[in-house]
Amino acid sequence: MNSTKVSEIKAPMPGMVLKVFAEAGMELKKGDNLFVLEAMKMENIIKAPADVTVKTVKIKAGDKVEKGQILMLF
């Protein structure tokens, strides 16, 4: 059984949030879509790194984020 505990998702690069799929209280499986981050004219779909339950979503569509900024808590 995989018991990797993931508590947060950080921005892998600076960019703009285009769409947020996850909301607080959602139970997600590894690989589920969390949000879309546009960076350097490319859209990157950020996926859940493990089975998680979303506690807090700190972003919304249109937000600009910096690399390393915490975007979601699990």
mmCIF file of N, CA, C and O in Angstrom:
data_model
loop_
_atom_site.group_PDB
_atom_site.id
_atom_site.type_symbol
_atom_site.label_atom_id
_atom_site.label_comp_id
_atom_site.label_asym_id
_atom_site.label_seq_id
_atom_site.Cartn_x
_atom_site.Cartn_y
_atom_site.Cartn_z
ATOM 1 N N MET A 1 0.839 -1.197 0.000
ATOM 2 C CA MET A 1 0.000 0.000 0.000
ATOM 3 C C MET A 1 0.875 1.248 0.000
ATOM 4 O O MET A 1 1.854 1.336 0.731
ATOM 5 N N ASN A 2 0.500 2.190 -0.817
ATOM 6 C CA ASN A 2 1.281 3.424 -0.922
ATOM 7 C C ASN A 2 0.792 4.427 0.104
ATOM 8 O O ASN A 2 -0.332 4.896 0.033
ATOM 9 N N SER A 3 1.619 4.764 1.086
ATOM 10 C CA SER A 3 1.188 5.657 2.155
ATOM 11 C C SER A 3 1.925 6.993 2.091
ATOM 12 O O SER A 3 2.172 7.623 3.101
ATOM 13 N N THR A 4 2.328 7.393 0.890
ATOM 14 C CA THR A 4 2.979 8.691 0.728
ATOM 15 C C THR A 4 2.007 9.769 1.158
ATOM 16 O O THR A 4 0.878 9.831 0.673
ATOM 17 N N LYS A 5 2.437 10.625 2.083
ATOM 18 C CA LYS A 5 1.556 11.682 2.572
ATOM 19 C C LYS A 5 1.933 12.979 1.875
ATOM 20 O O LYS A 5 3.070 13.435 1.965
ATOM 21 N N VAL A 6 0.992 13.525 1.155
ATOM 22 C CA VAL A 6 1.219 14.787 0.461
ATOM 23 C C VAL A 6 0.342 15.827 1.127
ATOM 24 O O VAL A 6 -0.860 15.621 1.279
ATOM 25 N N SER A 7 0.930 16.933 1.550
ATOM 26 C CA SER A 7 0.140 17.918 2.291
ATOM 27 C C SER A 7 -0.125 19.194 1.501
ATOM 28 O O SER A 7 -0.974 19.984 1.884
ATOM 29 N N GLU A 8 0.627 19.388 0.400
ATOM 30 C CA GLU A 8 0.437 20.627 -0.352
ATOM 31 C C GLU A 8 0.903 20.467 -1.790
ATOM 32 O O GLU A 8 1.637 19.550 -2.119
ATOM 33 N N ILE A 9 0.434 21.371 -2.615
ATOM 34 C CA ILE A 9 0.917 21.483 -4.000
ATOM 35 C C ILE A 9 1.482 22.888 -4.136
ATOM 36 O O ILE A 9 0.831 23.864 -3.767
ATOM 37 N N LYS A 10 2.713 22.970 -4.655
ATOM 38 C CA LYS A 10 3.336 24.266 -4.910
ATOM 39 C C LYS A 10 3.406 24.487 -6.412
ATOM 40 O O LYS A 10 3.446 23.533 -7.185
ATOM 41 N N ALA A 11 3.450 25.742 -6.803
ATOM 42 C CA ALA A 11 3.574 26.068 -8.225
ATOM 43 C C ALA A 11 4.934 25.583 -8.721
ATOM 44 O O ALA A 11 5.960 25.931 -8.151
ATOM 45 N N PRO A 12 4.943 24.754 -9.782
ATOM 46 C CA PRO A 12 6.219 24.258 -10.310
ATOM 47 C C PRO A 12 6.967 25.329 -11.100
ATOM 48 O O PRO A 12 8.148 25.199 -11.374
ATOM 49 N N MET A 13 6.262 26.402 -11.450
ATOM 50 C CA MET A 13 6.847 27.488 -12.238
ATOM 51 C C MET A 13 5.950 28.707 -12.083
ATOM 52 O O MET A 13 4.796 28.579 -11.709
ATOM 53 N N PRO A 14 6.473 29.909 -12.366
ATOM 54 C CA PRO A 14 5.590 31.078 -12.339
ATOM 55 C C PRO A 14 4.613 31.009 -13.509
ATOM 56 O O PRO A 14 4.949 30.481 -14.563
ATOM 57 N N GLY A 15 3.424 31.516 -13.309
ATOM 58 C CA GLY A 15 2.451 31.482 -14.395
ATOM 59 C C GLY A 15 1.108 32.019 -13.956
ATOM 60 O O GLY A 15 0.991 32.629 -12.905
ATOM 61 N N MET A 16 0.093 31.758 -14.774
ATOM 62 C CA MET A 16 -1.253 32.212 -14.472
ATOM 63 C C MET A 16 -2.195 31.022 -14.420
ATOM 64 O O MET A 16 -2.143 30.138 -15.269
ATOM 65 N N VAL A 17 -3.041 31.012 -13.403
ATOM 66 C CA VAL A 17 -4.026 29.949 -13.251
ATOM 67 C C VAL A 17 -5.159 30.195 -14.246
ATOM 68 O O VAL A 17 -5.773 31.267 -14.246
ATOM 69 N N LEU A 18 -5.413 29.213 -15.119
ATOM 70 C CA LEU A 18 -6.483 29.354 -16.106
ATOM 71 C C LEU A 18 -7.789 28.769 -15.605
ATOM 72 O O LEU A 18 -8.859 29.307 -15.842
ATOM 73 N N LYS A 19 -7.697 27.617 -14.945
ATOM 74 C CA LYS A 19 -8.898 26.918 -14.502
ATOM 75 C C LYS A 19 -8.552 26.087 -13.275
ATOM 76 O O LYS A 19 -7.467 25.530 -13.195
ATOM 77 N N VAL A 20 -9.475 26.035 -12.312
ATOM 78 C CA VAL A 20 -9.281 25.217 -11.118
ATOM 79 C C VAL A 20 -10.369 24.143 -11.112
ATOM 80 O O VAL A 20 -11.551 24.456 -11.211
ATOM 81 N N PHE A 21 -9.957 22.888 -11.040
ATOM 82 C CA PHE A 21 -10.916 21.770 -11.054
ATOM 83 C C PHE A 21 -11.271 21.322 -9.637
ATOM 84 O O PHE A 21 -12.375 20.874 -9.379
ATOM 85 N N ALA A 22 -10.300 21.406 -8.729
ATOM 86 C CA ALA A 22 -10.495 20.884 -7.373
ATOM 87 C C ALA A 22 -11.112 21.939 -6.472
ATOM 88 O O ALA A 22 -10.876 23.132 -6.647
ATOM 89 N N GLU A 23 -11.930 21.492 -5.523
ATOM 90 C CA GLU A 23 -12.427 22.410 -4.500
ATOM 91 C C GLU A 23 -12.346 21.744 -3.143
ATOM 92 O O GLU A 23 -12.209 20.526 -3.048
ATOM 93 N N ALA A 24 -12.415 22.554 -2.088
ATOM 94 C CA ALA A 24 -12.276 22.053 -0.717
ATOM 95 C C ALA A 24 -13.280 20.934 -0.462
ATOM 96 O O ALA A 24 -14.438 21.025 -0.862
ATOM 97 N N GLY A 25 -12.795 19.866 0.160
ATOM 98 C CA GLY A 25 -13.660 18.742 0.502
ATOM 99 C C GLY A 25 -13.659 17.623 -0.526
ATOM 100 O O GLY A 25 -14.125 16.522 -0.241
ATOM 101 N N MET A 26 -13.137 17.902 -1.722
ATOM 102 C CA MET A 26 -13.117 16.866 -2.758
ATOM 103 C C MET A 26 -12.088 15.793 -2.428
ATOM 104 O O MET A 26 -10.995 16.098 -1.978
ATOM 105 N N GLU A 27 -12.469 14.540 -2.666
ATOM 106 C CA GLU A 27 -11.511 13.435 -2.547
ATOM 107 C C GLU A 27 -11.031 13.093 -3.948
ATOM 108 O O GLU A 27 -11.837 12.798 -4.828
ATOM 109 N N LEU A 28 -9.740 13.180 -4.142
ATOM 110 C CA LEU A 28 -9.165 12.963 -5.467
ATOM 111 C C LEU A 28 -8.231 11.765 -5.456
ATOM 112 O O LEU A 28 -7.606 11.459 -4.446
ATOM 113 N N LYS A 29 -8.137 11.120 -6.596
ATOM 114 C CA LYS A 29 -7.208 10.001 -6.770
ATOM 115 C C LYS A 29 -5.931 10.521 -7.433
ATOM 116 O O LYS A 29 -5.955 11.530 -8.140
ATOM 117 N N LYS A 30 -4.867 9.791 -7.235
ATOM 118 C CA LYS A 30 -3.601 10.137 -7.882
ATOM 119 C C LYS A 30 -3.834 10.282 -9.384
ATOM 120 O O LYS A 30 -4.449 9.410 -9.996
ATOM 121 N N GLY A 31 -3.372 11.399 -9.953
ATOM 122 C CA GLY A 31 -3.514 11.615 -11.389
ATOM 123 C C GLY A 31 -4.733 12.439 -11.777
ATOM 124 O O GLY A 31 -4.858 12.861 -12.921
ATOM 125 N N ASP A 32 -5.643 12.691 -10.817
ATOM 126 C CA ASP A 32 -6.790 13.560 -11.120
ATOM 127 C C ASP A 32 -6.309 14.986 -11.366
ATOM 128 O O ASP A 32 -5.330 15.436 -10.765
ATOM 129 N N ASN A 33 -7.014 15.713 -12.214
ATOM 130 C CA ASN A 33 -6.636 17.093 -12.507
ATOM 131 C C ASN A 33 -6.947 18.008 -11.332
ATOM 132 O O ASN A 33 -8.037 17.959 -10.774
ATOM 133 N N LEU A 34 -5.983 18.865 -10.976
ATOM 134 C CA LEU A 34 -6.176 19.849 -9.912
ATOM 135 C C LEU A 34 -6.487 21.219 -10.495
ATOM 136 O O LEU A 34 -7.452 21.862 -10.135
ATOM 137 N N PHE A 35 -5.596 21.670 -11.418
ATOM 138 C CA PHE A 35 -5.781 22.982 -12.040
ATOM 139 C C PHE A 35 -4.929 23.087 -13.295
ATOM 140 O O PHE A 35 -4.086 22.232 -13.555
ATOM 141 N N VAL A 36 -5.183 24.133 -14.083
ATOM 142 C CA VAL A 36 -4.400 24.400 -15.290
ATOM 143 C C VAL A 36 -3.579 25.655 -15.051
ATOM 144 O O VAL A 36 -4.114 26.691 -14.653
ATOM 145 N N LEU A 37 -2.275 25.551 -15.274
ATOM 146 C CA LEU A 37 -1.345 26.656 -15.097
ATOM 147 C C LEU A 37 -0.747 27.006 -16.456
ATOM 148 O O LEU A 37 -0.201 26.136 -17.131
ATOM 149 N N GLU A 38 -0.899 28.269 -16.862
ATOM 150 C CA GLU A 38 -0.300 28.706 -18.123
ATOM 151 C C GLU A 38 1.038 29.367 -17.826
ATOM 152 O O GLU A 38 1.114 30.274 -17.004
ATOM 153 N N ALA A 39 2.069 28.856 -18.468
ATOM 154 C CA ALA A 39 3.410 29.415 -18.298
ATOM 155 C C ALA A 39 4.090 29.414 -19.658
ATOM 156 O O ALA A 39 4.065 28.405 -20.359
ATOM 157 N N MET A 40 4.670 30.525 -20.023
ATOM 158 C CA MET A 40 5.369 30.662 -21.310
ATOM 159 C C MET A 40 4.496 30.169 -22.468
ATOM 160 O O MET A 40 4.931 29.371 -23.293
ATOM 161 N N LYS A 41 3.246 30.598 -22.480
ATOM 162 C CA LYS A 41 2.287 30.290 -23.555
ATOM 163 C C LYS A 41 1.918 28.813 -23.652
ATOM 164 O O LYS A 41 1.344 28.378 -24.630
ATOM 165 N N MET A 42 2.291 28.031 -22.640
ATOM 166 C CA MET A 42 1.916 26.618 -22.631
ATOM 167 C C MET A 42 0.976 26.350 -21.477
ATOM 168 O O MET A 42 1.162 26.891 -20.394
ATOM 169 N N GLU A 43 -0.034 25.515 -21.725
ATOM 170 C CA GLU A 43 -0.952 25.143 -20.665
ATOM 171 C C GLU A 43 -0.481 23.842 -20.023
ATOM 172 O O GLU A 43 -0.249 22.855 -20.708
ATOM 173 N N ASN A 44 -0.301 23.866 -18.721
ATOM 174 C CA ASN A 44 0.153 22.697 -17.976
ATOM 175 C C ASN A 44 -0.962 22.257 -17.034
ATOM 176 O O ASN A 44 -1.388 23.038 -16.188
ATOM 177 N N ILE A 45 -1.432 21.021 -17.197
ATOM 178 C CA ILE A 45 -2.445 20.502 -16.283
ATOM 179 C C ILE A 45 -1.708 19.889 -15.100
ATOM 180 O O ILE A 45 -0.916 18.969 -15.264
ATOM 181 N N ILE A 46 -1.942 20.443 -13.921
ATOM 182 C CA ILE A 46 -1.301 19.942 -12.709
ATOM 183 C C ILE A 46 -2.213 18.886 -12.101
ATOM 184 O O ILE A 46 -3.395 19.138 -11.890
ATOM 185 N N LYS A 47 -1.646 17.717 -11.854
ATOM 186 C CA LYS A 47 -2.436 16.565 -11.391
ATOM 187 C C LYS A 47 -2.093 16.220 -9.949
ATOM 188 O O LYS A 47 -1.009 16.536 -9.467
ATOM 189 N N ALA A 48 -3.022 15.535 -9.284
ATOM 190 C CA ALA A 48 -2.796 15.111 -7.908
ATOM 191 C C ALA A 48 -1.630 14.118 -7.852
ATOM 192 O O ALA A 48 -1.603 13.162 -8.620
ATOM 193 N N PRO A 49 -0.669 14.345 -6.950
ATOM 194 C CA PRO A 49 0.506 13.471 -6.847
ATOM 195 C C PRO A 49 0.219 12.188 -6.076
ATOM 196 O O PRO A 49 1.020 11.264 -6.073
ATOM 197 N N ALA A 50 -0.930 12.125 -5.424
ATOM 198 C CA ALA A 50 -1.315 10.954 -4.622
ATOM 199 C C ALA A 50 -2.819 11.037 -4.385
ATOM 200 O O ALA A 50 -3.450 12.013 -4.786
ATOM 201 N N ASP A 51 -3.388 10.018 -3.743
ATOM 202 C CA ASP A 51 -4.791 10.102 -3.336
ATOM 203 C C ASP A 51 -4.879 11.128 -2.208
ATOM 204 O O ASP A 51 -4.189 10.982 -1.193
ATOM 205 N N VAL A 52 -5.685 12.149 -2.391
ATOM 206 C CA VAL A 52 -5.745 13.240 -1.408
ATOM 207 C C VAL A 52 -7.187 13.706 -1.207
ATOM 208 O O VAL A 52 -8.037 13.484 -2.063
ATOM 209 N N THR A 53 -7.416 14.357 -0.081
ATOM 210 C CA THR A 53 -8.655 15.092 0.145
ATOM 211 C C THR A 53 -8.259 16.560 0.234
ATOM 212 O O THR A 53 -7.380 16.924 1.013
ATOM 213 N N VAL A 54 -8.876 17.384 -0.592
ATOM 214 C CA VAL A 54 -8.520 18.802 -0.639
ATOM 215 C C VAL A 54 -9.029 19.500 0.622
ATOM 216 O O VAL A 54 -10.209 19.417 0.946
ATOM 217 N N LYS A 55 -8.110 20.175 1.339
ATOM 218 C CA LYS A 55 -8.498 20.944 2.524
ATOM 219 C C LYS A 55 -8.754 22.398 2.142
ATOM 220 O O LYS A 55 -9.779 22.967 2.500
ATOM 221 N N THR A 56 -7.796 22.995 1.445
ATOM 222 C CA THR A 56 -7.883 24.414 1.110
ATOM 223 C C THR A 56 -7.385 24.650 -0.309
ATOM 224 O O THR A 56 -6.356 24.106 -0.699
ATOM 225 N N VAL A 57 -8.124 25.462 -1.064
ATOM 226 C CA VAL A 57 -7.687 25.896 -2.394
ATOM 227 C C VAL A 57 -7.363 27.381 -2.281
ATOM 228 O O VAL A 57 -8.213 28.176 -1.914
ATOM 229 N N LYS A 58 -6.106 27.744 -2.542
ATOM 230 C CA LYS A 58 -5.661 29.114 -2.348
ATOM 231 C C LYS A 58 -5.624 29.915 -3.651
ATOM 232 O O LYS A 58 -5.094 31.013 -3.680
ATOM 233 N N ILE A 59 -6.127 29.340 -4.727
ATOM 234 C CA ILE A 59 -6.057 30.003 -6.028
ATOM 235 C C ILE A 59 -7.419 30.017 -6.694
ATOM 236 O O ILE A 59 -8.300 29.239 -6.342
ATOM 237 N N LYS A 60 -7.558 30.911 -7.670
ATOM 238 C CA LYS A 60 -8.749 30.920 -8.524
ATOM 239 C C LYS A 60 -8.298 31.304 -9.932
ATOM 240 O O LYS A 60 -7.184 31.803 -10.115
ATOM 241 N N ALA A 61 -9.154 31.050 -10.903
ATOM 242 C CA ALA A 61 -8.822 31.378 -12.290
ATOM 243 C C ALA A 61 -8.451 32.855 -12.378
ATOM 244 O O ALA A 61 -9.111 33.703 -11.789
ATOM 245 N N GLY A 62 -7.371 33.143 -13.096
ATOM 246 C CA GLY A 62 -6.918 34.519 -13.274
ATOM 247 C C GLY A 62 -5.795 34.915 -12.340
ATOM 248 O O GLY A 62 -5.156 35.938 -12.537
ATOM 249 N N ASP A 63 -5.544 34.097 -11.309
ATOM 250 C CA ASP A 63 -4.463 34.411 -10.364
ATOM 251 C C ASP A 63 -3.099 34.215 -11.017
ATOM 252 O O ASP A 63 -2.889 33.248 -11.735
ATOM 253 N N LYS A 64 -2.183 35.130 -10.717
ATOM 254 C CA LYS A 64 -0.782 34.948 -11.115
ATOM 255 C C LYS A 64 -0.067 34.328 -9.915
ATOM 256 O O LYS A 64 -0.272 34.761 -8.782
ATOM 257 N N VAL A 65 0.747 33.318 -10.176
ATOM 258 C CA VAL A 65 1.454 32.640 -9.087
ATOM 259 C C VAL A 65 2.951 32.642 -9.341
ATOM 260 O O VAL A 65 3.407 32.725 -10.475
ATOM 261 N N GLU A 66 3.711 32.567 -8.249
ATOM 262 C CA GLU A 66 5.164 32.502 -8.323
ATOM 263 C C GLU A 66 5.618 31.068 -8.092
ATOM 264 O O GLU A 66 4.958 30.307 -7.394
ATOM 265 N N LYS A 67 6.772 30.730 -8.647
ATOM 266 C CA LYS A 67 7.342 29.393 -8.435
ATOM 267 C C LYS A 67 7.495 29.146 -6.933
ATOM 268 O O LYS A 67 7.982 30.008 -6.212
ATOM 269 N N GLY A 68 7.033 27.984 -6.478
ATOM 270 C CA GLY A 68 7.181 27.622 -5.073
ATOM 271 C C GLY A 68 6.042 28.090 -4.182
ATOM 272 O O GLY A 68 5.973 27.715 -3.020
ATOM 273 N N GLN A 69 5.138 28.906 -4.731
ATOM 274 C CA GLN A 69 3.982 29.367 -3.954
ATOM 275 C C GLN A 69 3.057 28.189 -3.661
ATOM 276 O O GLN A 69 2.807 27.362 -4.532
ATOM 277 N N ILE A 70 2.564 28.104 -2.435
ATOM 278 C CA ILE A 70 1.644 27.025 -2.069
ATOM 279 C C ILE A 70 0.254 27.347 -2.649
ATOM 280 O O ILE A 70 -0.288 28.421 -2.403
ATOM 281 N N LEU A 71 -0.282 26.397 -3.438
ATOM 282 C CA LEU A 71 -1.534 26.639 -4.140
ATOM 283 C C LEU A 71 -2.719 25.864 -3.559
ATOM 284 O O LEU A 71 -3.855 26.323 -3.634
ATOM 285 N N MET A 72 -2.435 24.676 -3.017
ATOM 286 C CA MET A 72 -3.491 23.858 -2.415
ATOM 287 C C MET A 72 -2.938 23.106 -1.231
ATOM 288 O O MET A 72 -1.762 22.716 -1.231
ATOM 289 N N LEU A 73 -3.789 22.898 -0.226
ATOM 290 C CA LEU A 73 -3.407 22.108 0.944
ATOM 291 C C LEU A 73 -4.298 20.878 1.007
ATOM 292 O O LEU A 73 -5.497 20.948 0.691
ATOM 293 N N PHE A 74 -3.719 19.754 1.428
ATOM 294 C CA PHE A 74 -4.462 18.499 1.522
ATOM 295 C C PHE A 74 -4.484 18.015 2.962
ATOM 296 O O PHE A 74 -3.608 18.327 3.726
#
